[in-house]
Amino acid sequence: QLSVFIKLIEFDRNDKTSLIIALNELENDEIDGAIIAPVFPEETKAFLDKKQDLPYVFIDSPLPDLKPLTSLAQEPYQSGYVAGKMMALLAKEWGTFIVIESHSDAFNSRERARGFSSFFDSFKECKVREALIRFNGDGKEKLQRIFTEETDIKGIFIVNDATHRLAEVLDMLSLKKRPIIIGFDLIEQNKEAMRQGKIDCLISQRPFYQGYTALYHLYRKCVLSQEIEEEIIIPIDIVLPENLSSFDQQ
C-alpha cells in the first residue's frame, strides 16, 4: 500500500564472483535505493562508484571512507573486545587463545579479531594466535595442526556465524577437554549447538532489527524526505545458554 517493492539478491560470501554477478544484475535496474552488507569492501566500492547517485544503507558492517545514508552495525572492535573479556571470564585460566577468521578481507571480521587480541595485550601469561579457516575444505586438518602446535589452548573465538561448524570439527578431533567457544550470530545451527553444550557464548547483532530499520530509514529519506541518523549502533547482546530462550525471536 506504500508502493514499495523489494528485490532480494543473494550471494555466496565465500565467492567474490557471486557478489560481482549479483551487483551486475543491479547495474541496469532502475532502483531507487539499496541496502548492502559490504562483506567484500573493494567490490562494494567499485559498484557504488558506478552508481554514484544511488542512495544506499549499510547493514552488518560499517565501511570507512564511504558515505551511506546511514549504517546499522555493531562497533566491530568493541564487540571483539567484549568477546575477549567474556573469554577470560569463561575460561578461568590463562593459556593460548585462537582467533579464527573465514574472510580476512571483511572489515568487521578484521576489527573483531583486533579487538579480541587487544583485550589480552596486557596479560603477558596469554598468547593469541590468529588463523584463517573457511571450514569448506581442509578446516579439520588446519585445526588439528594448530592443536598439535599449541598444547594449552583454552578458548577459540570465531569472528562470524560459522561457530557451529567449528563445534562440529572439534567433535571430530576427540579432544580430552573442549576449549571455550565464542562466536557470532543467532542462526538456528548456532542456537542448537549451544543447546547441546558445544558453544559457550554467542554475540547477537539483532539481524531482524537491522533489516527492518534499514528499509524504514531508506523509505523515510527517499520517499518522505525526512532527516535520518547517520549511524545506528547495534547493541552488543551477549547470549549464554542460561538466557538463550530470551533470544528465540531473533
mmCIF file of C-alpha atoms in Angstrom:
data_model
loop_
_atom_site.group_PDB
_atom_site.id
_atom_site.type_symbol
_atom_site.label_atom_id
_atom_site.label_comp_id
_atom_site.label_asym_id
_atom_site.label_seq_id
_atom_site.Cartn_x
_atom_site.Cartn_y
_atom_site.Cartn_z
ATOM 1 C CA GLN A 1 0.000 0.000 0.000
ATOM 2 C CA LEU A 2 3.068 2.267 0.241
ATOM 3 C CA SER A 3 4.150 1.466 -3.345
ATOM 4 C CA VAL A 4 7.422 -0.018 -2.113
ATOM 5 C CA PHE A 5 8.830 -3.029 -3.915
ATOM 6 C CA ILE A 6 11.700 -5.081 -2.522
ATOM 7 C CA LYS A 7 14.090 -7.183 -4.594
ATOM 8 C CA LEU A 8 16.311 -9.565 -2.644
ATOM 9 C CA ILE A 9 19.591 -10.573 -4.262
ATOM 10 C CA GLU A 10 21.706 -13.187 -2.512
ATOM 11 C CA PHE A 11 25.366 -14.122 -2.970
ATOM 12 C CA ASP A 12 27.847 -16.624 -1.571
ATOM 13 C CA ARG A 13 30.103 -14.848 0.901
ATOM 14 C CA ASN A 14 32.832 -17.406 0.146
ATOM 15 C CA ASP A 15 32.816 -16.453 -3.527
ATOM 16 C CA LYS A 16 33.522 -12.889 -4.665
ATOM 17 C CA THR A 17 32.422 -13.768 -8.188
ATOM 18 C CA SER A 18 28.881 -14.430 -6.973
ATOM 19 C CA LEU A 19 28.746 -10.923 -5.477
ATOM 20 C CA ILE A 20 30.005 -9.354 -8.705
ATOM 21 C CA ILE A 21 27.300 -11.222 -10.625
ATOM 22 C CA ALA A 22 24.678 -10.037 -8.133
ATOM 23 C CA LEU A 23 25.834 -6.417 -8.362
ATOM 24 C CA ASN A 24 25.951 -6.577 -12.158
ATOM 25 C CA GLU A 25 22.321 -7.643 -12.024
ATOM 26 C CA LEU A 26 21.545 -4.354 -10.300
ATOM 27 C CA GLU A 27 23.520 -2.114 -12.653
ATOM 28 C CA ASN A 28 20.881 -1.959 -15.341
ATOM 29 C CA ASP A 29 17.914 -1.979 -12.981
ATOM 30 C CA GLU A 30 16.043 1.207 -12.214
ATOM 31 C CA ILE A 31 16.322 1.127 -8.438
ATOM 32 C CA ASP A 32 15.671 3.953 -6.006
ATOM 33 C CA GLY A 33 17.783 2.708 -3.119
ATOM 34 C CA ALA A 34 19.852 -0.221 -1.876
ATOM 35 C CA ILE A 35 20.573 -1.985 1.407
ATOM 36 C CA ILE A 36 24.015 -3.573 1.249
ATOM 37 C CA ALA A 37 26.039 -5.857 3.509
ATOM 38 C CA PRO A 38 29.575 -4.791 2.448
ATOM 39 C CA VAL A 39 31.391 -8.018 3.280
ATOM 40 C CA PHE A 40 33.619 -7.591 0.211
ATOM 41 C CA PRO A 41 34.810 -3.976 0.553
ATOM 42 C CA GLU A 42 36.587 -3.482 -2.781
ATOM 43 C CA GLU A 43 33.796 -4.981 -4.866
ATOM 44 C CA THR A 44 31.222 -2.928 -2.965
ATOM 45 C CA LYS A 45 33.190 0.292 -3.538
ATOM 46 C CA ALA A 46 33.571 -0.484 -7.259
ATOM 47 C CA PHE A 47 29.817 -0.935 -7.615
ATOM 48 C CA LEU A 48 28.985 2.262 -5.743
ATOM 49 C CA ASP A 49 31.494 4.207 -7.855
ATOM 50 C CA LYS A 50 29.382 3.292 -10.886
ATOM 51 C CA LYS A 51 26.107 4.221 -9.141
ATOM 52 C CA GLN A 52 27.092 7.487 -7.518
ATOM 53 C CA ASP A 53 23.531 8.837 -7.443
ATOM 54 C CA LEU A 54 22.157 5.729 -5.729
ATOM 55 C CA PRO A 55 21.020 6.209 -2.111
ATOM 56 C CA TYR A 56 22.237 3.271 -0.043
ATOM 57 C CA VAL A 57 22.334 1.961 3.512
ATOM 58 C CA PHE A 58 24.866 -0.428 5.053
ATOM 59 C CA ILE A 59 23.913 -3.266 7.379
ATOM 60 C CA ASP A 60 26.100 -5.808 9.224
ATOM 61 C CA SER A 61 29.310 -3.797 8.890
ATOM 62 C CA PRO A 62 30.467 -0.212 8.549
ATOM 63 C CA LEU A 63 32.874 0.601 5.730
ATOM 64 C CA PRO A 64 35.279 3.511 6.231
ATOM 65 C CA ASP A 65 35.647 6.203 3.539
ATOM 66 C CA LEU A 66 32.144 5.704 2.147
ATOM 67 C CA LYS A 67 29.079 7.830 2.854
ATOM 68 C CA PRO A 68 25.887 5.756 3.155
ATOM 69 C CA LEU A 69 22.668 7.468 4.172
ATOM 70 C CA THR A 70 23.059 5.527 7.384
ATOM 71 C CA SER A 71 24.776 2.374 8.586
ATOM 72 C CA LEU A 72 23.416 -0.168 11.046
ATOM 73 C CA ALA A 73 26.140 -2.248 12.659
ATOM 74 C CA GLN A 74 27.863 -3.047 15.892
ATOM 75 C CA GLU A 75 31.164 -1.413 16.703
ATOM 76 C CA PRO A 76 33.241 -4.398 15.461
ATOM 77 C CA TYR A 77 36.346 -3.574 17.514
ATOM 78 C CA GLN A 78 34.257 -3.207 20.674
ATOM 79 C CA SER A 79 32.369 -6.451 20.045
ATOM 80 C CA GLY A 80 35.685 -8.279 19.623
ATOM 81 C CA TYR A 81 36.971 -6.705 22.850
ATOM 82 C CA VAL A 82 33.827 -7.826 24.694
ATOM 83 C CA ALA A 83 34.348 -11.335 23.297
ATOM 84 C CA GLY A 84 37.861 -11.261 24.792
ATOM 85 C CA LYS A 85 36.522 -10.248 28.190
ATOM 86 C CA MET A 86 33.893 -12.999 28.053
ATOM 87 C CA MET A 87 36.598 -15.494 27.078
ATOM 88 C CA ALA A 88 38.656 -14.566 30.135
ATOM 89 C CA LEU A 89 35.606 -14.929 32.390
ATOM 90 C CA LEU A 90 34.546 -18.288 30.979
ATOM 91 C CA ALA A 91 37.978 -19.884 30.533
ATOM 92 C CA LYS A 92 39.015 -19.030 34.130
ATOM 93 C CA GLU A 93 42.661 -19.766 33.336
ATOM 94 C CA TRP A 94 45.370 -18.339 31.107
ATOM 95 C CA GLY A 95 46.888 -20.032 28.111
ATOM 96 C CA THR A 96 46.601 -19.809 24.334
ATOM 97 C CA PHE A 97 43.517 -18.359 22.647
ATOM 98 C CA ILE A 98 42.781 -18.856 18.959
ATOM 99 C CA VAL A 99 41.006 -16.304 16.750
ATOM 100 C CA ILE A 100 39.506 -17.784 13.585
ATOM 101 C CA GLU A 101 38.594 -15.678 10.567
ATOM 102 C CA SER A 102 36.889 -17.017 7.455
ATOM 103 C CA HIS A 103 37.037 -13.826 5.374
ATOM 104 C CA SER A 104 40.180 -11.836 6.033
ATOM 105 C CA ASP A 105 39.161 -9.004 3.698
ATOM 106 C CA ALA A 106 35.917 -8.225 5.564
ATOM 107 C CA PHE A 107 36.313 -5.031 7.610
ATOM 108 C CA ASN A 108 34.174 -6.151 10.537
ATOM 109 C CA SER A 109 35.989 -9.515 10.757
ATOM 110 C CA ARG A 110 39.400 -7.854 10.942
ATOM 111 C CA GLU A 111 38.224 -5.384 13.556
ATOM 112 C CA ARG A 112 36.629 -8.083 15.724
ATOM 113 C CA ALA A 113 39.869 -10.052 15.658
ATOM 114 C CA ARG A 114 41.847 -6.921 16.527
ATOM 115 C CA GLY A 115 39.527 -6.074 19.421
ATOM 116 C CA PHE A 116 39.762 -9.603 20.835
ATOM 117 C CA SER A 117 43.556 -9.632 20.644
ATOM 118 C CA SER A 118 43.854 -6.187 22.207
ATOM 119 C CA PHE A 119 41.970 -7.321 25.321
ATOM 120 C CA PHE A 120 44.750 -9.803 26.064
ATOM 121 C CA ASP A 121 47.618 -7.391 25.306
ATOM 122 C CA SER A 122 48.085 -6.545 28.977
ATOM 123 C CA PHE A 123 48.071 -10.193 30.088
ATOM 124 C CA LYS A 124 51.564 -11.489 29.449
ATOM 125 C CA GLU A 125 50.536 -15.003 30.518
ATOM 126 C CA CYS A 126 48.303 -15.236 27.437
ATOM 127 C CA LYS A 127 49.049 -15.903 23.806
ATOM 128 C CA VAL A 128 46.622 -15.050 20.991
ATOM 129 C CA ARG A 129 47.055 -16.781 17.659
ATOM 130 C CA GLU A 130 45.067 -15.887 14.541
ATOM 131 C CA ALA A 131 44.114 -18.421 11.873
ATOM 132 C CA LEU A 132 42.291 -18.252 8.546
ATOM 133 C CA ILE A 133 39.948 -21.253 8.243
ATOM 134 C CA ARG A 134 36.906 -21.497 5.956
ATOM 135 C CA PHE A 135 35.561 -24.921 7.066
ATOM 136 C CA ASN A 136 34.634 -25.840 3.493
ATOM 137 C CA GLY A 137 37.727 -27.891 2.767
ATOM 138 C CA ASP A 138 40.748 -28.543 4.948
ATOM 139 C CA GLY A 139 39.329 -26.993 8.130
ATOM 140 C CA LYS A 140 39.783 -30.173 10.158
ATOM 141 C CA GLU A 141 43.408 -30.571 9.101
ATOM 142 C CA LYS A 142 44.224 -26.928 9.902
ATOM 143 C CA LEU A 143 42.664 -27.167 13.354
ATOM 144 C CA GLN A 144 44.415 -30.462 14.042
ATOM 145 C CA ARG A 145 47.730 -28.812 13.154
ATOM 146 C CA ILE A 146 47.016 -25.895 15.495
ATOM 147 C CA PHE A 147 46.195 -28.226 18.396
ATOM 148 C CA THR A 148 49.420 -30.119 17.709
ATOM 149 C CA GLU A 149 51.474 -26.932 17.746
ATOM 150 C CA GLU A 150 49.683 -25.314 20.708
ATOM 151 C CA THR A 151 49.319 -27.596 23.700
ATOM 152 C CA ASP A 152 47.479 -25.243 26.076
ATOM 153 C CA ILE A 153 44.534 -23.910 24.040
ATOM 154 C CA LYS A 154 41.928 -22.604 26.473
ATOM 155 C CA GLY A 155 39.497 -20.965 24.075
ATOM 156 C CA ILE A 156 38.605 -20.265 20.462
ATOM 157 C CA PHE A 157 36.892 -17.133 19.175
ATOM 158 C CA ILE A 158 35.381 -17.228 15.690
ATOM 159 C CA VAL A 159 34.500 -13.831 14.271
ATOM 160 C CA ASN A 160 31.382 -14.809 12.279
ATOM 161 C CA ASP A 161 28.403 -17.176 12.225
ATOM 162 C CA ALA A 162 30.394 -20.334 11.380
ATOM 163 C CA THR A 163 30.648 -21.185 15.089
ATOM 164 C CA HIS A 164 28.583 -24.362 14.709
ATOM 165 C CA ARG A 165 30.979 -25.579 12.013
ATOM 166 C CA LEU A 166 33.875 -25.107 14.404
ATOM 167 C CA ALA A 167 31.965 -27.118 17.023
ATOM 168 C CA GLU A 168 31.423 -29.936 14.508
ATOM 169 C CA VAL A 169 35.120 -30.095 13.663
ATOM 170 C CA LEU A 170 36.115 -30.101 17.334
ATOM 171 C CA ASP A 171 33.804 -33.084 17.850
ATOM 172 C CA MET A 172 35.733 -34.957 15.158
ATOM 173 C CA LEU A 173 39.065 -34.183 16.829
ATOM 174 C CA SER A 174 38.033 -36.067 20.002
ATOM 175 C CA LEU A 175 39.808 -33.671 22.361
ATOM 176 C CA LYS A 176 40.321 -34.606 26.003
ATOM 177 C CA LYS A 177 38.985 -31.213 27.082
ATOM 178 C CA ARG A 178 36.966 -28.922 24.867
ATOM 179 C CA PRO A 179 38.115 -25.282 24.819
ATOM 180 C CA ILE A 180 35.682 -22.433 25.434
ATOM 181 C CA ILE A 181 33.917 -21.497 22.173
ATOM 182 C CA ILE A 182 32.673 -17.959 21.491
ATOM 183 C CA GLY A 183 31.208 -16.769 18.190
ATOM 184 C CA PHE A 184 28.641 -14.582 16.478
ATOM 185 C CA ASP A 185 25.030 -14.670 15.373
ATOM 186 C CA LEU A 186 21.903 -16.495 16.481
ATOM 187 C CA ILE A 187 21.362 -18.584 13.383
ATOM 188 C CA GLU A 188 19.469 -21.779 14.156
ATOM 189 C CA GLN A 189 22.547 -24.015 13.795
ATOM 190 C CA ASN A 190 24.421 -21.962 16.396
ATOM 191 C CA LYS A 191 21.481 -21.979 18.795
ATOM 192 C CA GLU A 192 21.151 -25.747 18.512
ATOM 193 C CA ALA A 193 24.875 -26.239 19.110
ATOM 194 C CA MET A 194 24.604 -24.043 22.211
ATOM 195 C CA ARG A 195 21.658 -26.104 23.476
ATOM 196 C CA GLN A 196 23.830 -29.206 23.056
ATOM 197 C CA GLY A 197 26.599 -27.634 25.144
ATOM 198 C CA LYS A 198 29.017 -27.193 22.237
ATOM 199 C CA ILE A 199 29.071 -23.361 22.200
ATOM 200 C CA ASP A 200 29.583 -21.298 25.342
ATOM 201 C CA CYS A 201 28.768 -17.763 24.227
ATOM 202 C CA LEU A 202 27.305 -16.013 21.177
ATOM 203 C CA ILE A 203 27.113 -12.329 20.324
ATOM 204 C CA SER A 204 23.898 -11.324 18.608
ATOM 205 C CA GLN A 205 23.667 -8.450 16.118
ATOM 206 C CA ARG A 206 19.835 -8.186 16.055
ATOM 207 C CA PRO A 207 19.521 -9.054 12.337
ATOM 208 C CA PHE A 208 15.736 -8.609 12.181
ATOM 209 C CA TYR A 209 16.038 -5.141 13.676
ATOM 210 C CA GLN A 210 18.851 -4.256 11.266
ATOM 211 C CA GLY A 211 16.875 -5.255 8.176
ATOM 212 C CA TYR A 212 13.620 -3.639 9.297
ATOM 213 C CA THR A 213 15.257 -0.396 10.394
ATOM 214 C CA ALA A 214 17.446 -0.132 7.296
ATOM 215 C CA LEU A 215 14.423 -0.303 4.996
ATOM 216 C CA TYR A 216 12.422 2.072 7.198
ATOM 217 C CA HIS A 217 15.179 4.712 7.141
ATOM 218 C CA LEU A 218 15.677 4.310 3.396
ATOM 219 C CA TYR A 219 11.944 4.914 2.973
ATOM 220 C CA ARG A 220 11.989 7.928 5.294
ATOM 221 C CA LYS A 221 14.868 9.538 3.422
ATOM 222 C CA CYS A 222 13.999 8.700 -0.199
ATOM 223 C CA VAL A 223 10.192 8.861 -0.104
ATOM 224 C CA LEU A 224 9.338 11.166 2.780
ATOM 225 C CA SER A 225 12.475 13.386 2.502
ATOM 226 C CA GLN A 226 12.981 13.196 6.251
ATOM 227 C CA GLU A 227 16.287 13.562 8.048
ATOM 228 C CA ILE A 228 17.681 10.305 9.466
ATOM 229 C CA GLU A 229 20.520 9.339 11.784
ATOM 230 C CA GLU A 230 23.877 8.998 10.022
ATOM 231 C CA GLU A 231 24.799 5.974 12.133
ATOM 232 C CA ILE A 232 22.843 3.492 14.233
ATOM 233 C CA ILE A 233 24.972 1.455 16.608
ATOM 234 C CA ILE A 234 23.630 -2.040 17.254
ATOM 235 C CA PRO A 235 23.947 -3.153 20.915
ATOM 236 C CA ILE A 236 26.319 -5.991 21.765
ATOM 237 C CA ASP A 237 23.936 -8.691 23.006
ATOM 238 C CA ILE A 238 25.706 -11.410 24.982
ATOM 239 C CA VAL A 239 23.945 -14.752 24.719
ATOM 240 C CA LEU A 240 24.706 -17.627 27.105
ATOM 241 C CA PRO A 241 22.946 -20.992 27.470
ATOM 242 C CA GLU A 242 21.124 -19.587 30.501
ATOM 243 C CA ASN A 243 19.440 -16.746 28.554
ATOM 244 C CA LEU A 244 19.256 -18.303 25.082
ATOM 245 C CA SER A 245 15.479 -18.733 25.265
ATOM 246 C CA SER A 246 15.091 -14.963 25.672
ATOM 247 C CA PHE A 247 16.513 -14.504 22.160
ATOM 248 C CA ASP A 248 14.435 -17.128 20.363
ATOM 249 C CA GLN A 249 12.673 -14.472 18.263
ATOM 250 C CA GLN A 250 15.941 -13.117 16.812
#
